[in-house]
Short mmCIF file of C-alpha atoms and ligand atoms in Angstrom, two decimals:
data_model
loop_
_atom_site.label_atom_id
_atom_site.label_comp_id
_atom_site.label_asym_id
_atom_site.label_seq_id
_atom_site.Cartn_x
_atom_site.Cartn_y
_atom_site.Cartn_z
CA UNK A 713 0.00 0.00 0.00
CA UNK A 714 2.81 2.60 1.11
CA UNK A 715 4.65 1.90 -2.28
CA UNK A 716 1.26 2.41 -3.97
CA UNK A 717 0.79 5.91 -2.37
CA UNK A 718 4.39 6.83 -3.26
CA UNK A 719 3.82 6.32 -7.32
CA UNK A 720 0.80 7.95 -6.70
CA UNK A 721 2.71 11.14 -5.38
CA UNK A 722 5.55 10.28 -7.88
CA UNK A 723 2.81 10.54 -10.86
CA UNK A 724 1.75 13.70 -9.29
CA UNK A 725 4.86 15.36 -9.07
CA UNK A 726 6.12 14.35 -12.25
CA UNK A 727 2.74 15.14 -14.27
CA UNK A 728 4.23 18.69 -15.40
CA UNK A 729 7.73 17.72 -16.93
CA UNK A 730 5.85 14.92 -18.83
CA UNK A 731 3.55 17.64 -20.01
CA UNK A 732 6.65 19.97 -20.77
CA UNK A 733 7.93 17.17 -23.72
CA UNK A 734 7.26 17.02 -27.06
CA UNK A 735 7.68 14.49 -30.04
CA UNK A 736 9.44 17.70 -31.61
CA UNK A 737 12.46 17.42 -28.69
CA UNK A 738 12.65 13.99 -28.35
CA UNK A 739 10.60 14.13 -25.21
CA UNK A 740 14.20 15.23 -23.54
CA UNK A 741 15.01 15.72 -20.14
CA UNK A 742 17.68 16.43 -18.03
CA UNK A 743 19.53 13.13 -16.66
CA UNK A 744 20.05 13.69 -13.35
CA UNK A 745 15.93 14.78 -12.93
CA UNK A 746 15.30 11.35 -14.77
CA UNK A 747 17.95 9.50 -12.34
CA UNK A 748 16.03 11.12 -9.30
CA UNK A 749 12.65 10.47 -10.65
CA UNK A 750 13.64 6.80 -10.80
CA UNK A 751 15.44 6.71 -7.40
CA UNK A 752 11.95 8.43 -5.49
CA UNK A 753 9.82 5.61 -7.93
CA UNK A 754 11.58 2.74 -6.94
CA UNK A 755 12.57 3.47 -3.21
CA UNK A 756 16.67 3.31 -4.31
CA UNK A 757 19.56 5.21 -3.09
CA UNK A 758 22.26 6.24 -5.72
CA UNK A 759 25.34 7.49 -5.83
CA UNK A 760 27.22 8.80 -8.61
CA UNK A 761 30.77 7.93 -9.76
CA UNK A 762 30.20 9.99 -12.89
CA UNK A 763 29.06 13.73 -13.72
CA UNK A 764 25.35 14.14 -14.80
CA UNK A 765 25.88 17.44 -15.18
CA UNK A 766 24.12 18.86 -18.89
CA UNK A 767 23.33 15.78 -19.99
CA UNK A 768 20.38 15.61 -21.64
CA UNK A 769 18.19 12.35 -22.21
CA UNK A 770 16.23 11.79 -25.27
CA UNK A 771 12.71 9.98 -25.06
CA UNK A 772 13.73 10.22 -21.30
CA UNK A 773 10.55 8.54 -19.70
CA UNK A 774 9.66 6.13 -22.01
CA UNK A 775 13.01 4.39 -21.28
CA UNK A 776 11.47 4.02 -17.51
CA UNK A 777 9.72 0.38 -17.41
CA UNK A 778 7.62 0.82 -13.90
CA UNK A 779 7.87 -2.84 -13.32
CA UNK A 780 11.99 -3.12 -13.48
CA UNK A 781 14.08 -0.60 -12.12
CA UNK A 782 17.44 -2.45 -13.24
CA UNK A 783 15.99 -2.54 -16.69
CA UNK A 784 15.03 1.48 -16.62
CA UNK A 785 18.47 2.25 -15.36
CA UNK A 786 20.03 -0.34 -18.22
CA UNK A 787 17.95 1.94 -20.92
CA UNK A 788 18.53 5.51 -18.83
CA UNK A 789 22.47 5.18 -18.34
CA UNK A 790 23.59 3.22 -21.81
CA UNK A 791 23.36 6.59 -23.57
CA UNK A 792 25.85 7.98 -22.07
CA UNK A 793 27.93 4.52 -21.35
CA UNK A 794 27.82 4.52 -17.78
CA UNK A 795 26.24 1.62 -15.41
CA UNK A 796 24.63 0.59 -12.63
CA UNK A 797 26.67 -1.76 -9.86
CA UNK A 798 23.71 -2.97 -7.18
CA UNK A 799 25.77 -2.28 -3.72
CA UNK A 800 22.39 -4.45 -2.06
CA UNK A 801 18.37 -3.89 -2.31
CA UNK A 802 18.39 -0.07 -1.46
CA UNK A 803 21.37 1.24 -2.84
CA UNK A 804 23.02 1.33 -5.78
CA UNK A 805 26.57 3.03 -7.60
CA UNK A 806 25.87 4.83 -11.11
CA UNK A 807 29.37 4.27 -12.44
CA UNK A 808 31.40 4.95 -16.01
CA UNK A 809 31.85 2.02 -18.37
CA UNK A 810 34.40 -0.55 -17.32
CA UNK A 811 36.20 -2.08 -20.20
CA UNK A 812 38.01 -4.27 -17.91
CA UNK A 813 35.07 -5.62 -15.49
CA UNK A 814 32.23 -7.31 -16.11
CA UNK A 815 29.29 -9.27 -14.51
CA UNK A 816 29.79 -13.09 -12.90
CA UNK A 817 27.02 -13.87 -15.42
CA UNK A 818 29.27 -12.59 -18.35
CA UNK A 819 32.05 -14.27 -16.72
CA UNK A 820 30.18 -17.48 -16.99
CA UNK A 821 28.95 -17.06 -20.39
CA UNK A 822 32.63 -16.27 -21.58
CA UNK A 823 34.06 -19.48 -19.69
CA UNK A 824 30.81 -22.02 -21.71
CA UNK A 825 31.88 -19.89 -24.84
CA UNK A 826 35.77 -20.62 -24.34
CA UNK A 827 35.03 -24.43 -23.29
CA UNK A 828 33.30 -24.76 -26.18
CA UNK A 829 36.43 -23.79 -28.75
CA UNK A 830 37.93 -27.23 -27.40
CA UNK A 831 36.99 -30.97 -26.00
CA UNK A 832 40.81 -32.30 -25.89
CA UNK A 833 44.09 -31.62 -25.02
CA UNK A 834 45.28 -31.34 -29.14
CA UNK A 835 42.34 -28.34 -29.36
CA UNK A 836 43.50 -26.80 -26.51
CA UNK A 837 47.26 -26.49 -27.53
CA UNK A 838 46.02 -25.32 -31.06
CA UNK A 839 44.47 -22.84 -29.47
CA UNK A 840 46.92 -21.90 -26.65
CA UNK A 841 49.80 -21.35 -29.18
CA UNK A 842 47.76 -18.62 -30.90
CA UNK A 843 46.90 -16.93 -27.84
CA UNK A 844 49.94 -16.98 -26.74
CA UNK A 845 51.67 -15.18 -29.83
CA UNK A 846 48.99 -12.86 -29.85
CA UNK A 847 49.23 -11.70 -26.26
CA UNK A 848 52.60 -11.22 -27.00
CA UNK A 849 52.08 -8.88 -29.68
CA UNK A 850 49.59 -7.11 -28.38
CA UNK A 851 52.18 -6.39 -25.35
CA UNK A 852 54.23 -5.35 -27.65
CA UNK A 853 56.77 -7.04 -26.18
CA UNK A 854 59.51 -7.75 -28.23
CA UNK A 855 59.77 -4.35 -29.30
CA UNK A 856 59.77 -3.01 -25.41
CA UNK A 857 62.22 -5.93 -25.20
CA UNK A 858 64.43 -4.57 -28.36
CA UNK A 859 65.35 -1.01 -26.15
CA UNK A 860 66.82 -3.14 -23.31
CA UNK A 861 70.72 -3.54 -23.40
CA UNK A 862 72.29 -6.48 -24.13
CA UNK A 863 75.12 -6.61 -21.26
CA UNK A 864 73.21 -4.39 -18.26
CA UNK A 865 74.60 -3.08 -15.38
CA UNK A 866 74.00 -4.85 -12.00
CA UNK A 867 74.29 -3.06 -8.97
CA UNK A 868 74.46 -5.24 -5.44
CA UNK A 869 74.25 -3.95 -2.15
CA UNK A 870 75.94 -6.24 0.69
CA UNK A 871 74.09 -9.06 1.84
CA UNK A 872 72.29 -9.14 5.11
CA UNK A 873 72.13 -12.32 7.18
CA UNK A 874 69.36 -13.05 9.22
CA UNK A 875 67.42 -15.98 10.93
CA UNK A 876 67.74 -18.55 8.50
CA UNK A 877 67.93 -16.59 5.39
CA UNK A 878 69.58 -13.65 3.55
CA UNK A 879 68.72 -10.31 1.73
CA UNK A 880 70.37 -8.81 -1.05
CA UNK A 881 68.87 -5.55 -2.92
CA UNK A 882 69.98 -5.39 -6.28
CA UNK A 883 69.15 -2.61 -9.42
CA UNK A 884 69.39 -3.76 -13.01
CA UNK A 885 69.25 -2.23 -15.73
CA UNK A 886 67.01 -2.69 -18.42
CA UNK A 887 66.66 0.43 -21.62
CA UNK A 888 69.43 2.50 -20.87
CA UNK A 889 70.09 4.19 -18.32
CA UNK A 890 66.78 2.48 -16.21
CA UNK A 891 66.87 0.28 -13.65
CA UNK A 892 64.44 -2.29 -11.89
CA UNK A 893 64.80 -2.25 -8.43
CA UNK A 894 64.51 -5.18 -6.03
CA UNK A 895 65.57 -7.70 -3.37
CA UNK A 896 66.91 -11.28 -3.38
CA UNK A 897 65.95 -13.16 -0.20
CA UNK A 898 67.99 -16.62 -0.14
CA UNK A 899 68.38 -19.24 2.01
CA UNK A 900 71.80 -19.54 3.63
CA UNK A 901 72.14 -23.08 3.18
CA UNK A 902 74.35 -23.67 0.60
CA UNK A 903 73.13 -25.96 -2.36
CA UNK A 904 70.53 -26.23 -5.52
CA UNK A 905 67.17 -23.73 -4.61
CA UNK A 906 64.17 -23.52 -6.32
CA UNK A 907 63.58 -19.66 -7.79
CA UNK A 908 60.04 -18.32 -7.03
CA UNK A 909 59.62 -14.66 -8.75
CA UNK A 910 57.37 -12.52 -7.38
CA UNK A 911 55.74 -9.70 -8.96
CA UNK A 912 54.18 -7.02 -6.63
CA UNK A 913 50.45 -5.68 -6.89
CA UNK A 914 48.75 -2.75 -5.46
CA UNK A 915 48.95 -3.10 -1.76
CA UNK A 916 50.17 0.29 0.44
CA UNK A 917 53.64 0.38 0.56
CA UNK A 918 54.61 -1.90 -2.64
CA UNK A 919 57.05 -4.73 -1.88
CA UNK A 920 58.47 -2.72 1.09
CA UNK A 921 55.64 -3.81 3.08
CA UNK A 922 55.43 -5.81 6.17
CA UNK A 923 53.54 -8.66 4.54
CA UNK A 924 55.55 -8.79 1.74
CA UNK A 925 58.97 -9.21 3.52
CA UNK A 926 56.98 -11.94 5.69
CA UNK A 927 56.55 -13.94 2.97
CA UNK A 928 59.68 -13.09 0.76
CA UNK A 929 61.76 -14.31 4.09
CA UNK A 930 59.68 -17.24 5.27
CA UNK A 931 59.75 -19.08 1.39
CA UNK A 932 63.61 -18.04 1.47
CA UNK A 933 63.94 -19.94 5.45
CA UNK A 934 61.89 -22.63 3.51
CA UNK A 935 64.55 -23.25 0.87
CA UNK A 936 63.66 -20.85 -2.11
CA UNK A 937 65.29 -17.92 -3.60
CA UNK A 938 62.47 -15.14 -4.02
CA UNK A 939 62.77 -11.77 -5.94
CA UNK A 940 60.49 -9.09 -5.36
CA UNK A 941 60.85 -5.81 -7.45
CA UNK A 942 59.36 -2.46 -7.83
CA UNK A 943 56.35 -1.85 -9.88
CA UNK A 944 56.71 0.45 -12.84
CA UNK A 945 56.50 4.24 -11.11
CA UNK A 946 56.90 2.82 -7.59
CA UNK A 947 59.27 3.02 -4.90
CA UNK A 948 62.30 3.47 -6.77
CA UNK A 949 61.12 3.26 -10.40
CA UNK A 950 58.83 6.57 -9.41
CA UNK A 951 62.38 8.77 -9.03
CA UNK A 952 63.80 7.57 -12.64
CA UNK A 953 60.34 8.53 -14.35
CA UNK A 954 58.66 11.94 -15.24
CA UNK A 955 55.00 12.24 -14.20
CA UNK A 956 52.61 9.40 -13.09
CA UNK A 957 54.03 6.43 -15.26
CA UNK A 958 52.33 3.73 -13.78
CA UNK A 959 48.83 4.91 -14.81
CA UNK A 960 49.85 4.45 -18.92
CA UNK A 961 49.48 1.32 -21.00
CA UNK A 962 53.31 1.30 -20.91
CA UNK A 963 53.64 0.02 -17.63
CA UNK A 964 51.67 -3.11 -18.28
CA UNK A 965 54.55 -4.32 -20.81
CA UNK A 966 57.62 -2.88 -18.65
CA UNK A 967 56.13 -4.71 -15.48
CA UNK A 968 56.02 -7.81 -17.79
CA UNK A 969 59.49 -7.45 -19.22
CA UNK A 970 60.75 -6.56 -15.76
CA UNK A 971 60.10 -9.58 -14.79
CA UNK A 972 60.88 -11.46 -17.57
CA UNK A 973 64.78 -9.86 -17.43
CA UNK A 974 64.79 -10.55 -13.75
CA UNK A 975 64.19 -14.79 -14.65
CA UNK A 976 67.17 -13.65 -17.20
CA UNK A 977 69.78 -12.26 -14.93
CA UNK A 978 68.88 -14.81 -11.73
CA UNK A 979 69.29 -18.19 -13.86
CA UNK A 980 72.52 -16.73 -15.87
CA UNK A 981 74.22 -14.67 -13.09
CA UNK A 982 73.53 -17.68 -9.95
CA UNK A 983 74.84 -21.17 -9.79
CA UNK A 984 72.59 -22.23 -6.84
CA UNK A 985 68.86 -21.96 -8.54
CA UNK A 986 67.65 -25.36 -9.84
CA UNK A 987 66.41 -24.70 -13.09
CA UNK A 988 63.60 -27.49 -13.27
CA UNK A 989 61.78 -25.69 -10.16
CA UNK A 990 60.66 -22.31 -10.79
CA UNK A 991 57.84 -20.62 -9.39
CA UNK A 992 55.81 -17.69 -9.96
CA UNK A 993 53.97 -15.63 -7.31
CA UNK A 994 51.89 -12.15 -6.37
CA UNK A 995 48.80 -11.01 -4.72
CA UNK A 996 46.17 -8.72 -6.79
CA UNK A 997 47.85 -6.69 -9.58
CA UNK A 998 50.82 -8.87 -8.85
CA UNK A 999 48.58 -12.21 -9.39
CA UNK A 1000 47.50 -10.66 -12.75
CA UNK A 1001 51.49 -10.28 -13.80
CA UNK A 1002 51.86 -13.90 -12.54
CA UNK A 1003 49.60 -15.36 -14.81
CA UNK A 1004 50.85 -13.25 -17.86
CA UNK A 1005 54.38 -13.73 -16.70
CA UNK A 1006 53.21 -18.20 -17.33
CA UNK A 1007 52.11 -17.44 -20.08
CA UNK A 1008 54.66 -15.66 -21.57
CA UNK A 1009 57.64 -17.74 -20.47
CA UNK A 1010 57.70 -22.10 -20.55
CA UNK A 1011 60.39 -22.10 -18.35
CA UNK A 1012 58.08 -21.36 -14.95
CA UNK A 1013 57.04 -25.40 -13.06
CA UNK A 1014 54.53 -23.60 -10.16
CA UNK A 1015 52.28 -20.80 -10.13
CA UNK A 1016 50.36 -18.84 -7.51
CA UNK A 1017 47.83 -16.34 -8.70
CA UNK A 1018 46.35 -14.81 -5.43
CA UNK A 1019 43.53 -12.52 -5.44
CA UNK A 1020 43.57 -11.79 -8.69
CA UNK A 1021 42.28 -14.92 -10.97
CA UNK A 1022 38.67 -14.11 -12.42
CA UNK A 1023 36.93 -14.30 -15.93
CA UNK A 1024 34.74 -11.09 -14.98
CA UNK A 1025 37.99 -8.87 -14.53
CA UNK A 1026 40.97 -8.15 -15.94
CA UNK A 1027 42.30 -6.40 -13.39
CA UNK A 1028 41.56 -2.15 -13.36
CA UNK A 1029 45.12 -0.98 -13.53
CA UNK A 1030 46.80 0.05 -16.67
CA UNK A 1031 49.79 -2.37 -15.34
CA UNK A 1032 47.15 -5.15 -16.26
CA UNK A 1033 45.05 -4.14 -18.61
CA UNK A 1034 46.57 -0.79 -20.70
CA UNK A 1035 47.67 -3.19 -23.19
CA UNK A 1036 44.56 -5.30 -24.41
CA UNK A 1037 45.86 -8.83 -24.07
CA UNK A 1038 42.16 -10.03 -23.84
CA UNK A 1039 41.31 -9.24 -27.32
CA UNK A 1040 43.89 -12.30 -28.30
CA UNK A 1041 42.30 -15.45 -29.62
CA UNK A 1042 39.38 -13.25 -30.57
CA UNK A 1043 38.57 -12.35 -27.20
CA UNK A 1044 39.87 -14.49 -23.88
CA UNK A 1045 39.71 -13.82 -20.59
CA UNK A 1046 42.48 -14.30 -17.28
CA UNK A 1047 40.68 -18.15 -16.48
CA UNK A 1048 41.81 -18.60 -19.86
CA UNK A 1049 45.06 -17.48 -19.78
CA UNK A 1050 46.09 -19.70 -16.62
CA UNK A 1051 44.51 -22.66 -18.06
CA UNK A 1052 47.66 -22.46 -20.40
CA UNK A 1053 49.81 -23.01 -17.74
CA UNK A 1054 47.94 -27.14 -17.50
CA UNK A 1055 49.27 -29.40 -16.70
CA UNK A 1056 52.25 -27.83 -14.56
CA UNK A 1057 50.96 -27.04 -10.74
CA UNK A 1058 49.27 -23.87 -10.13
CA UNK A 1059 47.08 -22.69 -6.73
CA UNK A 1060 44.46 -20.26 -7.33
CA UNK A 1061 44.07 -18.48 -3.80
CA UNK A 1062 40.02 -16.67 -3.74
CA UNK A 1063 38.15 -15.42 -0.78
CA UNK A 1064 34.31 -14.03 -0.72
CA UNK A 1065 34.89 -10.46 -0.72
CA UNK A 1066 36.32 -9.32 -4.18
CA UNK A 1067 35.92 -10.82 -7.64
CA UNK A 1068 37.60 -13.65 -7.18
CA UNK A 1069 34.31 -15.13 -5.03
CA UNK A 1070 33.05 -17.04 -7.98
CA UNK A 1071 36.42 -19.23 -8.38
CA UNK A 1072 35.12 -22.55 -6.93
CA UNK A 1073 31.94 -22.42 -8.90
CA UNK A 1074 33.25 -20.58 -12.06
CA UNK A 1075 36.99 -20.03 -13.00
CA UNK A 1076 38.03 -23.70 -10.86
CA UNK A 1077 35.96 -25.92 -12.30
CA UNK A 1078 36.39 -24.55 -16.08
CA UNK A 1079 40.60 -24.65 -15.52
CA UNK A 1080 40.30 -28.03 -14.24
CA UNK A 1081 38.29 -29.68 -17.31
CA UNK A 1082 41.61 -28.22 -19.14
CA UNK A 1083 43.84 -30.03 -16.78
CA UNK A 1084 41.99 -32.92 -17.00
CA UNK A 1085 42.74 -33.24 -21.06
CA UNK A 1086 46.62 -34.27 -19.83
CA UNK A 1087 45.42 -36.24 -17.20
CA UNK A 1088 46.47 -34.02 -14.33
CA UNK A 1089 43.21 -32.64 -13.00
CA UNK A 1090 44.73 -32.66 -9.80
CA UNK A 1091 47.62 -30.59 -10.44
CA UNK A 1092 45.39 -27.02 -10.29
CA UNK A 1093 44.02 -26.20 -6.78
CA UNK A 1094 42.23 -23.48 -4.86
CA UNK A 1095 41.91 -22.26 -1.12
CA UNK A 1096 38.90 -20.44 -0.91
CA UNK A 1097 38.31 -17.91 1.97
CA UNK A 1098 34.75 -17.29 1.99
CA UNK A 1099 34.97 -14.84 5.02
CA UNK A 1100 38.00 -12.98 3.68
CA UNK A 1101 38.67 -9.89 1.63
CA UNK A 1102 40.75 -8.32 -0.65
CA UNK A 1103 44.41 -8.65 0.93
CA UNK A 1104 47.40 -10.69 1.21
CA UNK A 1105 46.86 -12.15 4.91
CA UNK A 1106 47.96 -15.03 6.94
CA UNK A 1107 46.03 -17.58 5.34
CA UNK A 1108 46.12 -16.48 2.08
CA UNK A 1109 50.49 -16.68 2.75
CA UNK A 1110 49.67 -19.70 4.65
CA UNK A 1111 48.32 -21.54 1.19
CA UNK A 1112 51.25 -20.22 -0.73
CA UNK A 1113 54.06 -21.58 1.80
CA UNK A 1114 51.91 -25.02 1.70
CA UNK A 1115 52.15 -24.54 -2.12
CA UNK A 1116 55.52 -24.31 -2.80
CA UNK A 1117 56.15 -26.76 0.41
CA UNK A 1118 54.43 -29.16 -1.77
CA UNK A 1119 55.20 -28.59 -5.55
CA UNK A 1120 59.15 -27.53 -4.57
CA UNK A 1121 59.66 -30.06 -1.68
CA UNK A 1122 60.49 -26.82 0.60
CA UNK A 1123 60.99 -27.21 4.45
CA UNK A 1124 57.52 -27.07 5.56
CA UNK A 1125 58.82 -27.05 9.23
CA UNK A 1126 60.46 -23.51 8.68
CA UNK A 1127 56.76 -21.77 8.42
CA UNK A 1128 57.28 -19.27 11.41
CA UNK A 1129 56.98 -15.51 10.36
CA UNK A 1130 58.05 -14.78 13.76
CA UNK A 1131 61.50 -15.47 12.93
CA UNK A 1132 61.70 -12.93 10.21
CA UNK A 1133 63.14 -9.35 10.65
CA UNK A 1134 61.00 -6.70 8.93
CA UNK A 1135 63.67 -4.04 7.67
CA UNK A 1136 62.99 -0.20 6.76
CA UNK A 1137 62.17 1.12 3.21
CA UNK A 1138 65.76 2.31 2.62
CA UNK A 1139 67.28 -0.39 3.93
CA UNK A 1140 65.56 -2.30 0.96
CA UNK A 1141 66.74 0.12 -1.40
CA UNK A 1142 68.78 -0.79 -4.72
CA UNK A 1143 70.04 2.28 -6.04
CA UNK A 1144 69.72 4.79 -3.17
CA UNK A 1145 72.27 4.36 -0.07
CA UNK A 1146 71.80 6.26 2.62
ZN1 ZN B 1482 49.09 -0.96 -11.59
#
């Protein structure tokens, strides 16, 4: 009855701007007197992420259908290519288009579409060879690849020793004249290590983070040499660029080749990394790189995506998606894309609170019919942490070390991030020296 009463007030109300239209203006309105019309009608909160300001809709209230309110905003907003995101029942975020995010029910459409370009494992490599080149191209990477010198410098800091593992910064140079800053954590026992890269995503602080050096440390006490670097126009990439490089399609491919030069320089510059176990590694924006980085290079046995893995998003940053690496193939998707790595072992770490929360009934199942084509449906696994969010916490580290404990026959008895020291920014520092 109350809702009743309100259209009738609504119908009211609105009775003279209806009146105002004509077939000779399109029956125009303003947007934003449209957008509140709607919001009073159907009892809706909504907040804007765009600017309504001047816009004008054409045939403005016959777009309204009084029975659907997702439908009226679907024909209000695609004029002007924004769109709705439902926050819950009452309340809902009037936002720009997203190239690189979708719906779970696109998501799901793209994964039936994608499963149905192959049944067997000789479709699947047909396919996955294509791909692959094309994502390449589309990085552009050989040409990024083509500025880079051919003997770079290396700087080293000294190495610091501490509870079962050490810490090395390093700086190497990749076009002239630019560095990529990192650290090497090693064990100090002496001997063949696996190599576990790991690329860096969004979180405060970049790789200088407490988090971050807890798990850098705690795979090195485990028996692994991990490298951790700076993302493009971070830490202290940000000092060698002009302006705000890391939002510009360039810093998807220079994160990539980063990277890709680091795997260089640790396998031709060390004698202690066994070259038949090398992982792959990162959290968010850095789970994105680690599923590019597999696909790009054979010569990775494990990886980790965490946070990250979805078929509804690419990933928001221009570090994952300036470069449009999911228009190869005809249009793919990042499910897609670590299904290539089958039937080597990969962990997909998800929780409930980001887009990653369809993985065990979406992305897991759809990678795992791949794996299954070489037999090895086994080899791709998830933890799931329905009551988590959007981080890199103890349990999602937890799964990693388990990971690698497993797939790299790492010291499973030297999980204790107590045992690691958590150093200062500059003390992690490749070029600088204080
Ligand atoms: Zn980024």
């Amino acid at each position: 009855m109350k809702k009743n009463i309100a259209a009738l007030l609504f119908f009211a109300a609105g009775a003279a701007s209806i009146n105002a239209q004509s077939y000779e203006n399109r029956f125009e309105r303003p947007l934003s007197e449209v957008l509140n019309e709607v919001s009073q009608r159907f009892g809706v909160r909504l907040k804007y992420d765009v600017d309504t300001v001047g816009r004008a809709l054409p045939y403005a209230d016959f777009r309204v259908r009084p029975y659907s309110l997702e439908e009226s905003l679907t024909n209000i907003l695609s004029p002007f290519d924004f769109k709705f995101v439902k926050q819950n029942d009452k309340y809902y975020k009037i936002k720009p288009y997203e190239y690189a995010r979708r719906t779970e029910a696109d998501g799901e459409k793209m994964l039936a579409y994608l499963s149905s370009l192959y049944a067997d494992k000789d479709a699947f490599e047909f396919r996955k060879d294509s791909v692959r080149k094309e994502v390449r191209q589309l990085l552009e990477l050989d040409e990024y690849m083509s500025r880079c010198v051919d003997k770079p410098t290396v700087r080293l800091s000294k190495v610091r020793k501490f509870d079962g593992y050490s810490v090395r910064n390093f700086a190497l140079e990749t076009e002239p004249g630019k560095y990529v800053c990192g650290s090497v954590y090693a064990p100090l026992a002496k001997g063949k290590h696996p190599l576990i890269i790991c690329p860096n995503g969004h979180f405060n602080n970049g790789r200088y983070r407490e988090d971050q050096q807890q798990r850098m440390a705690t795979l090195a006490r485990m028996g692994a040499v991990t490298v951790d670097y700076d993302l493009h126009g971070w830490g202290e990439s940000a000092a060698q660029y002009e302006g705000k490089v890391h939002h510009t399609a360039d810093a998807h491919t220079i994160q990539i080749m980063n990277g890709l030069l680091i795997l260089e320089y640790m396998l031709s510059s060390r004698k202690d990394i066994d070259k038949t176990r090398i992982g792959v590694n990162g959290g968010s924006g850095g789970g994105t790189q680690t599923v590019l980085l597999s696909v790009l290079d054979d010569r990775f046995t494990a990886s980790a995506p965490v946070v990250s893995l979805s078929s509804h998003f690419d990933g928001g940053c221009p570090c994952e998606s300036g470069k449009p690496v999911q228009l190869a193939g005809g249009g793919t998707c990042n499910a897609e894309l670590a299904a290539f790595f089958a039937p080597k072992p990969q962990l997909i770490v998800s929780d409930g609170g980001d887009w990653t929360a369809s993985v065990p009934r979406l992305e897991l199942p759809y990678i795992r019919t791949v794996y299954d084509y070489y037999g090895k449906g086994e080899n791709v696994t998830n933890v799931h942490l329905q009551n988590e969010r959007h981080d890199f916490g103890p349990n999602k580290r937890t799964a990693v070390y388990d990971f690698f404990a497993s797939v790299f026959a790492l010291d499973a008895k030297a999980i204790d991030e107590s045992k690691v020291t958590i150093e200062e920014e500059s003390a992690l520092y490749g070029l600088k020296r204080d």
